[in-house]
Coordinates of C-alpha atoms and ligand atoms in Angstrom, one line a residue:
M61 CA 0.0 0.0 0.0
H62 CA 1.4 3.4 -0.8
E63 CA 0.2 7.0 -0.2
K64 CA 0.4 8.2 -3.8
T65 CA -2.2 5.9 -5.3
D66 CA -3.5 7.0 -8.7
V67 CA -7.2 7.8 -8.4
L68 CA -9.9 7.9 -11.1
I69 CA -13.0 9.9 -10.3
S70 CA -16.1 9.6 -12.4
G71 CA -18.1 12.9 -12.6
A72 CA -17.0 16.6 -12.8
S73 CA -19.8 18.5 -11.1
I74 CA -19.3 19.3 -7.4
A75 CA -18.2 16.1 -5.5
G76 CA -15.7 14.9 -8.1
P77 CA -13.6 18.1 -8.4
A78 CA -13.9 18.8 -4.6
L79 CA -12.4 15.3 -3.9
A80 CA -9.7 15.8 -6.6
Y81 CA -8.7 19.1 -5.0
W82 CA -7.9 17.4 -1.7
L83 CA -6.3 14.3 -3.2
R84 CA -3.9 16.5 -5.2
R85 CA -3.0 18.4 -2.1
A86 CA -2.2 15.0 -0.5
G87 CA 0.0 14.2 -3.5
H88 CA -2.1 11.7 -5.4
R89 CA -2.3 11.7 -9.2
V90 CA -5.9 12.3 -10.1
T91 CA -7.9 11.7 -13.3
I92 CA -11.6 12.8 -13.7
V93 CA -13.7 11.3 -16.4
E94 CA -16.9 13.2 -17.2
R95 CA -19.7 12.0 -19.5
A96 CA -20.6 15.5 -20.8
S97 CA -18.3 16.9 -23.5
V98 CA -17.7 20.1 -21.5
L99 CA -18.3 21.2 -17.9
R100 CA -22.0 21.1 -17.6
P101 CA -23.7 24.5 -17.1
G102 CA -27.0 24.9 -15.4
G103 CA -28.9 24.5 -12.2
Q104 CA -30.3 27.1 -9.9
T105 CA -28.5 28.5 -6.9
V106 CA -27.3 25.9 -4.4
D107 CA -26.8 26.7 -0.8
L108 CA -23.4 26.9 0.7
R109 CA -24.0 26.4 4.3
G110 CA -22.6 24.9 7.5
A111 CA -19.7 22.4 7.1
G112 CA -19.9 22.8 3.3
R113 CA -18.9 26.4 3.7
T114 CA -16.1 25.5 6.1
V115 CA -14.7 23.1 3.6
V116 CA -14.7 25.7 0.8
E117 CA -13.0 28.1 3.3
R118 CA -10.3 25.5 4.0
M119 CA -9.8 25.1 0.3
G120 CA -9.0 28.8 0.1
L121 CA -11.9 29.2 -2.4
L122 CA -14.4 31.2 -0.3
D123 CA -13.4 34.5 -2.0
A124 CA -13.7 32.9 -5.5
V125 CA -17.2 31.7 -4.5
R126 CA -18.2 35.0 -3.0
A127 CA -17.1 36.7 -6.3
V128 CA -19.8 34.8 -8.1
Q129 CA -22.5 34.5 -5.4
V130 CA -26.0 35.5 -6.1
H131 CA -27.6 37.9 -3.7
E132 CA -31.1 36.9 -2.8
R133 CA -33.4 38.9 -0.5
G134 CA -35.1 35.7 0.7
L135 CA -37.9 33.3 -0.2
V136 CA -41.4 34.7 -1.0
Y137 CA -44.6 32.8 -1.8
V138 CA -46.5 34.7 -4.5
D139 CA -50.1 34.5 -5.6
R140 CA -51.2 34.3 -9.3
D141 CA -51.1 38.1 -9.5
G142 CA -47.5 38.3 -8.1
R143 CA -48.7 39.6 -4.6
H144 CA -46.4 38.6 -1.8
L145 CA -48.2 36.2 0.5
A146 CA -45.5 35.1 2.9
E147 CA -41.8 36.2 3.1
V148 CA -38.8 34.6 4.8
P149 CA -36.0 37.1 4.4
A150 CA -32.4 35.8 4.0
E151 CA -31.3 37.2 7.3
A152 CA -34.2 35.6 9.3
F153 CA -32.0 32.6 10.2
G154 CA -28.6 34.4 10.2
G155 CA -27.8 33.2 6.7
E156 CA -28.5 29.6 7.5
G157 CA -32.1 29.4 6.5
I158 CA -34.0 28.5 3.3
V159 CA -32.0 31.1 1.5
A160 CA -28.4 30.8 2.8
E161 CA -25.9 33.6 3.3
I162 CA -24.0 32.2 0.3
E163 CA -26.1 31.2 -2.6
V164 CA -24.1 30.2 -5.7
L165 CA -25.3 28.9 -9.1
R166 CA -24.4 25.2 -9.3
G167 CA -22.7 25.8 -12.6
D168 CA -20.6 28.7 -11.1
L169 CA -19.5 26.5 -8.2
A170 CA -18.6 23.7 -10.6
E171 CA -16.5 26.2 -12.6
V172 CA -14.7 27.5 -9.5
L173 CA -13.8 23.9 -8.5
H174 CA -12.7 23.1 -12.0
T175 CA -10.5 26.2 -12.3
A176 CA -8.9 25.3 -9.0
T177 CA -8.0 21.8 -10.2
R178 CA -7.7 21.8 -14.0
D179 CA -3.9 22.4 -14.1
D180 CA -3.1 19.6 -11.7
V181 CA -5.8 17.1 -12.5
E182 CA -6.3 15.2 -15.7
Y183 CA -9.8 15.8 -17.1
L184 CA -11.3 13.5 -19.7
F185 CA -14.5 15.0 -21.0
G186 CA -17.0 13.2 -23.2
D187 CA -16.1 9.8 -21.9
R188 CA -17.3 7.4 -19.2
I189 CA -16.3 4.1 -17.5
V190 CA -17.9 1.0 -19.1
S191 CA -16.1 -1.7 -17.1
L192 CA -14.3 -2.1 -13.8
T193 CA -12.3 -5.1 -12.7
Q194 CA -10.7 -5.1 -9.3
D195 CA -7.9 -7.2 -7.9
A196 CA -5.8 -6.9 -4.7
D197 CA -3.6 -4.2 -6.0
G198 CA -5.8 -2.0 -8.3
V199 CA -8.7 -1.6 -10.7
D200 CA -8.6 -2.1 -14.4
V201 CA -10.8 0.4 -16.1
E202 CA -12.2 0.5 -19.6
L203 CA -13.7 3.7 -20.9
A204 CA -16.3 4.1 -23.6
S205 CA -13.7 5.6 -25.9
G206 CA -11.9 2.2 -25.8
T207 CA -9.1 3.5 -23.5
R208 CA -7.9 0.9 -20.9
R209 CA -6.1 2.0 -17.8
R210 CA -5.3 0.9 -14.3
F211 CA -5.8 2.9 -11.1
G212 CA -5.3 2.3 -7.5
L213 CA -8.7 3.5 -6.5
V214 CA -11.9 4.5 -8.4
V215 CA -14.5 6.9 -7.0
G216 CA -18.0 7.4 -8.4
A217 CA -19.0 11.0 -8.0
D218 CA -21.4 10.8 -10.9
G219 CA -24.7 11.7 -9.4
L220 CA -28.0 10.2 -8.6
H221 CA -27.8 7.8 -11.6
S222 CA -24.2 6.9 -11.0
G223 CA -22.5 4.7 -13.6
V224 CA -19.9 3.5 -11.1
R225 CA -22.5 2.5 -8.6
G226 CA -24.2 0.4 -11.4
L227 CA -21.0 -1.3 -12.3
A228 CA -19.6 -2.0 -8.8
F229 CA -22.6 -2.1 -6.5
G230 CA -25.7 -3.2 -8.4
P231 CA -28.7 -1.9 -10.2
E232 CA -30.1 1.6 -9.5
D233 CA -33.4 0.4 -8.1
E234 CA -31.7 -1.2 -5.1
F235 CA -30.4 2.1 -3.9
V236 CA -32.4 5.0 -5.4
H237 CA -35.7 5.7 -3.6
P238 CA -37.9 7.8 -5.9
L239 CA -39.9 10.5 -4.2
G240 CA -42.5 10.7 -7.0
L241 CA -41.6 14.2 -7.9
A242 CA -40.0 15.6 -11.0
M243 CA -38.1 18.9 -11.0
A244 CA -36.8 20.8 -14.0
F245 CA -34.2 23.6 -13.8
F246 CA -33.5 26.0 -16.7
T247 CA -32.5 29.6 -17.5
V248 CA -35.1 32.0 -18.8
P249 CA -35.2 35.7 -19.8
D250 CA -35.9 37.9 -16.8
H251 CA -39.5 39.0 -17.2
G252 CA -39.2 41.3 -14.2
G253 CA -41.0 41.3 -10.9
L254 CA -38.5 39.3 -8.9
D255 CA -36.8 42.3 -7.3
G256 CA -34.1 40.1 -5.8
W257 CA -36.5 37.5 -4.3
F258 CA -36.6 33.8 -4.7
G259 CA -40.3 33.6 -5.8
M260 CA -42.4 30.5 -5.5
H261 CA -45.9 30.0 -6.8
H262 CA -48.1 27.0 -6.1
V263 CA -50.9 25.3 -8.0
P264 CA -52.4 22.1 -6.7
G265 CA -49.7 19.5 -7.2
G266 CA -47.2 21.8 -8.9
V267 CA -44.7 24.6 -8.3
V268 CA -43.1 27.3 -10.4
A269 CA -40.1 29.1 -8.9
L270 CA -37.9 31.8 -10.1
R271 CA -34.6 33.0 -8.7
P272 CA -32.4 35.9 -9.6
D273 CA -29.5 35.0 -11.9
R274 CA -26.0 36.5 -11.7
V275 CA -26.3 37.5 -15.4
P276 CA -28.5 40.6 -15.9
G277 CA -31.5 40.0 -18.1
Q278 CA -31.8 36.3 -17.0
A279 CA -33.5 34.4 -14.2
K280 CA -33.3 30.8 -13.1
A281 CA -36.5 28.8 -13.3
M282 CA -37.6 25.6 -11.5
V283 CA -40.8 23.8 -12.2
A284 CA -41.9 20.7 -10.3
T285 CA -44.8 18.3 -10.2
H286 CA -45.8 15.0 -8.6
T287 CA -45.4 12.1 -11.1
A288 CA -44.7 8.4 -11.0
E289 CA -43.1 8.6 -14.5
P290 CA -39.3 8.5 -14.5
L291 CA -39.2 11.8 -16.4
H292 CA -35.4 12.0 -16.6
R293 CA -35.4 8.9 -18.9
L294 CA -38.3 10.0 -21.2
P295 CA -38.0 12.0 -24.4
R296 CA -37.9 15.8 -24.1
E297 CA -41.3 16.1 -25.7
R298 CA -42.9 13.9 -23.0
Q299 CA -41.0 15.8 -20.2
L300 CA -42.3 19.1 -21.5
A301 CA -45.8 17.8 -21.9
V302 CA -46.0 16.5 -18.3
L303 CA -44.7 19.7 -16.8
R304 CA -46.9 21.9 -19.0
A305 CA -50.0 19.9 -18.1
A306 CA -49.3 20.0 -14.4
L307 CA -48.8 23.8 -14.4
A308 CA -51.5 24.7 -17.0
D309 CA -53.3 26.7 -14.3
A310 CA -50.3 28.6 -13.0
G311 CA -50.6 32.3 -12.7
W312 CA -47.8 34.9 -11.9
L313 CA -44.9 34.3 -14.3
G314 CA -45.9 30.7 -14.8
P315 CA -47.2 31.0 -18.4
Q316 CA -44.0 32.9 -19.6
V317 CA -41.8 30.3 -17.8
L318 CA -43.6 27.4 -19.5
D319 CA -43.2 29.2 -22.9
D320 CA -39.5 29.7 -22.3
M321 CA -38.9 26.1 -21.1
A322 CA -38.6 24.4 -24.5
A323 CA -36.2 27.0 -25.9
S324 CA -33.9 27.0 -22.9
R325 CA -30.4 25.8 -23.6
D326 CA -29.6 24.3 -20.2
F327 CA -32.9 22.5 -19.4
Y328 CA -32.2 19.8 -16.9
V329 CA -34.9 17.5 -15.5
E330 CA -34.6 15.1 -12.6
S331 CA -36.8 12.5 -11.1
I332 CA -36.2 13.3 -7.5
G333 CA -35.0 10.6 -5.3
Q334 CA -32.8 9.7 -2.4
V335 CA -29.9 7.3 -2.4
R336 CA -29.6 5.0 0.6
M337 CA -26.8 2.5 0.9
T338 CA -25.5 0.5 3.8
S339 CA -21.9 0.9 2.5
W340 CA -20.3 3.4 0.2
A341 CA -17.3 1.3 -0.7
R342 CA -16.6 -2.1 -2.3
G343 CA -13.0 -3.1 -2.4
R344 CA -11.1 -0.3 -4.2
V345 CA -14.2 1.5 -5.4
A346 CA -16.0 4.1 -3.4
L347 CA -18.9 6.4 -4.0
L348 CA -19.3 10.1 -3.1
G349 CA -21.9 12.9 -3.3
D350 CA -25.3 12.2 -4.8
A351 CA -24.0 8.8 -6.1
A352 CA -23.6 7.6 -2.6
F353 CA -26.1 9.6 -0.4
C354 CA -28.2 12.0 -2.5
P355 CA -30.5 13.7 0.0
S356 CA -32.7 15.4 -2.8
P357 CA -32.9 19.1 -3.6
L358 CA -35.8 19.3 -1.0
T359 CA -33.2 19.3 1.8
G360 CA -30.9 22.0 0.4
L361 CA -28.0 19.9 1.6
G362 CA -26.8 17.9 -1.5
T363 CA -23.9 20.3 -2.3
S364 CA -22.7 20.5 1.4
L365 CA -22.7 16.7 1.6
A366 CA -20.7 16.5 -1.6
L367 CA -18.1 19.0 -0.5
V368 CA -17.8 17.6 3.1
G369 CA -17.7 14.1 1.7
G370 CA -14.8 14.9 -0.6
Y371 CA -12.9 16.5 2.2
V372 CA -13.5 13.6 4.6
L373 CA -12.7 10.9 2.0
A374 CA -9.4 12.4 1.0
G375 CA -8.7 13.2 4.7
E376 CA -9.3 9.7 5.8
L377 CA -7.0 8.3 3.1
A378 CA -4.3 10.7 4.2
A379 CA -4.8 9.8 7.9
A380 CA -4.7 6.1 7.0
G381 CA -1.4 6.5 5.2
G382 CA -3.1 5.4 2.0
D383 CA -4.6 2.2 3.4
H384 CA -7.9 2.4 1.5
V385 CA -9.7 -0.3 3.7
R386 CA -9.1 1.7 6.8
A387 CA -9.8 5.0 5.0
F388 CA -13.1 3.9 3.6
E389 CA -14.2 2.7 7.1
G390 CA -13.3 6.0 8.5
Y391 CA -15.1 7.8 5.8
E392 CA -18.3 5.9 6.5
Q393 CA -18.1 6.3 10.2
R394 CA -17.5 10.0 10.1
M395 CA -20.1 10.7 7.4
R396 CA -23.0 8.3 8.4
A397 CA -24.8 10.4 11.1
Y398 CA -24.3 13.6 9.1
V399 CA -25.9 12.0 6.0
D400 CA -28.7 10.4 8.0
Q401 CA -29.7 13.8 9.4
A402 CA -29.4 15.5 6.0
Q403 CA -31.7 13.0 4.4
E404 CA -34.6 13.8 6.7
L405 CA -37.0 15.7 4.5
P406 CA -38.5 19.0 5.6
P407 CA -41.9 18.8 7.3
G408 CA -44.6 17.5 5.0
G409 CA -42.0 16.0 2.6
T410 CA -42.9 16.2 -1.1
D411 CA -46.5 17.2 -0.2
G412 CA -45.2 20.1 1.8
F413 CA -43.0 21.2 -1.1
A414 CA -45.8 20.8 -3.7
P415 CA -49.1 20.7 -1.9
R416 CA -51.8 18.8 -3.8
T417 CA -54.9 20.8 -2.8
R418 CA -55.8 24.5 -2.4
A419 CA -56.3 23.8 1.3
R420 CA -52.8 22.4 1.7
I421 CA -51.4 25.3 -0.2
A422 CA -53.0 27.7 2.2
L423 CA -51.6 25.7 5.1
S424 CA -48.2 25.8 3.6
R425 CA -48.4 29.5 3.3
A426 CA -49.5 29.9 6.9
S427 CA -46.6 27.8 8.1
M428 CA -44.2 29.8 6.0
R429 CA -45.5 33.0 7.8
W430 CA -45.0 31.3 11.2
M431 CA -41.5 30.2 10.3
T432 CA -39.8 33.4 11.4
R433 CA -41.9 33.8 14.6
W434 CA -41.8 32.3 18.1
P435 CA -42.4 29.5 19.0
V436 CA -41.8 28.0 15.5
R437 CA -38.6 29.8 14.7
P438 CA -36.3 27.9 17.1
L439 CA -37.7 24.6 15.9
V440 CA -37.0 25.5 12.3
A441 CA -33.6 26.8 13.2
R442 CA -32.8 23.4 14.6
I443 CA -33.5 21.8 11.2
F444 CA -31.2 24.2 9.4
A445 CA -28.4 23.6 12.0
R446 CA -28.1 20.0 10.6
A447 CA -25.8 21.5 7.9
D448 CA -23.1 22.0 10.6
A449 CA -23.7 18.7 12.4
I450 CA -20.3 17.1 11.8
D451 CA -16.8 17.6 13.3
L452 CA -14.3 18.2 10.6
P453 CA -10.9 17.0 11.6
D454 CA -7.7 18.8 10.6
Y455 CA -6.4 16.1 8.3
P456 CA -2.8 15.8 7.2
L457 CA -3.6 17.1 3.7
G458 CA -0.4 18.9 2.7
A459 CA -0.1 22.1 0.7
G460 CA 0.4 19.9 -2.4
A461 CA 0.5 21.4 -5.8
A462 CA -0.2 25.1 -6.2
V463 CA -3.9 25.4 -6.5
R464 CA -5.5 28.4 -8.0
A465 CA -8.9 30.0 -7.4
Ligands
FAD564 C1 -26.8 20.1 -14.7 C2 -27.1 20.0 -13.3 C3 -28.0 20.9 -12.7 C4 -28.3 20.8 -11.3 N1 -29.1 21.7 -10.8 C5 -29.5 21.7 -9.4 C6 -30.3 22.7 -8.8 O1 -30.7 23.6 -9.5 N2 -30.6 22.5 -7.5 C7 -30.1 21.5 -6.8 O2 -30.4 21.4 -5.6 N3 -29.3 20.6 -7.3 C8 -29.0 20.6 -8.6 N4 -28.2 19.6 -9.2 C9 -27.7 18.6 -8.3 C10 -26.5 19.1 -7.4 O3 -25.4 19.5 -8.2 C11 -26.1 17.9 -6.6 O4 -27.2 17.5 -5.8 C12 -25.0 18.2 -5.5 O5 -24.3 19.3 -5.8 C13 -24.1 17.0 -5.4 O6 -23.3 17.0 -6.6 P1 -22.6 15.7 -7.2 O7 -21.3 16.2 -7.8 O8 -22.5 14.6 -6.2 O9 -23.6 15.2 -8.3 P2 -24.1 15.9 -9.7 O10 -24.1 17.4 -9.5 O11 -25.4 15.3 -10.1 O12 -23.0 15.6 -10.8 C14 -22.7 14.4 -11.3 C15 -21.8 14.5 -12.5 O13 -21.5 13.3 -13.0 C16 -21.7 13.3 -14.4 N5 -22.0 11.9 -14.8 C17 -23.2 11.3 -14.7 N6 -23.1 10.0 -15.1 C18 -21.8 9.8 -15.5 C19 -21.1 8.7 -16.0 N7 -21.6 7.5 -16.2 N8 -19.7 8.9 -16.3 C20 -19.1 10.1 -16.1 N9 -19.8 11.2 -15.6 C21 -21.1 11.0 -15.3 C22 -22.8 14.3 -14.7 O14 -22.7 14.8 -16.0 C23 -22.4 15.4 -13.7 O15 -21.4 16.3 -14.2 C24 -27.8 19.7 -10.5 C25 -26.9 18.8 -11.1 C26 -26.6 18.9 -12.5 C27 -25.7 17.9 -13.1

């Protein structure tokens, strides 16, 4: 066993590059293979909170992230005429609430992590792993391009529908627990009326949300509906049809958002689910981020889990002197409770997020109003505090190669 094991990571979004950063600092040679041909743009703002923010700070990338952060005034529920029905300002929970102190577009955060690693990490875009064969000393990997290489360790950081998980652990339906909700994210022209707020409008069974973009003249849209169909696997026409039908009665900016949806260049739809596994490692192959423990966007903690997991996985490898068996055990022990808490859905679960009846929508609005008031506020603050519920050791992760922001 040696400390400088070559590591192959699958997935270049958040978890993969975050892990690569720390592995490089510890002196590993790292390769990332990403299925998309370029760094994938898209996504709304993700919350950088609690331990996730601490990890970014330890990376020395907090200033780079702050330079691209999106300033949001808070979350507001709007009626069909755009009137504010319930507001939760960003400062209501000291920057740790529904809208966190640091909100950053997912694509921007991926870009910051890529910029910080691209000179020291080998990136293979437009490729993916098609076979993995492990023995006592390493893993033989074959890529779709036909390339064959051998690595000491392989990490799947390739999201909810992880290819590595499928190859090394088993079929998706053993681990992915669908929540019966589809969410689509895409960029739209700014039709005005947001005024810095993260606006949310409900119709029975569906949600339209708009958030400010960093780019003037644009906004980030999210639409969601309950559906048992695995929308992410269906043709685009079907995806659009299901979402349009669910939101046909939407008011506010809903009709414009639905009109813009088909033309959007970064339309991304996901069948929301959680990944639950009893173990995140098998031999020399491990999983990280959504591939291992996706909590779902409903929790607002997926990005923090990915960042923290990358730090802990690299840290445990360094602390174990490269002994991957010990390291993977340490990774699981340190992360398990944090992940379990993060996977607890907010009150009401998917029905709370997208109420199915007008009465439930009214209830949801009332609870949003109560959220910032006593006696509800401290209870809600306790839920948000989960983001920090892990002790992050100071691992022996050296200064490594020069890393840029
Ligand atoms: C385009 C996009 C938009 C998103 N938008 C939002 C959002 O608005 N709000 C939100 O809460 N979360 C969003 N997410 C999910 C969010 O990024 C994750 O929940 C969280 O940050 C954990 O990240 P991750 O790196 O583990 O997984 P992901 O961010 O899902 O990244 C997985 C990466 O692996 C790549 N990949 C997939 N399969 C393979 C394969 N077989 N081989 C190689 N590479 C593969 C994907 O292209 C992707 O780059 C989005 C993800 C993506 C990819």
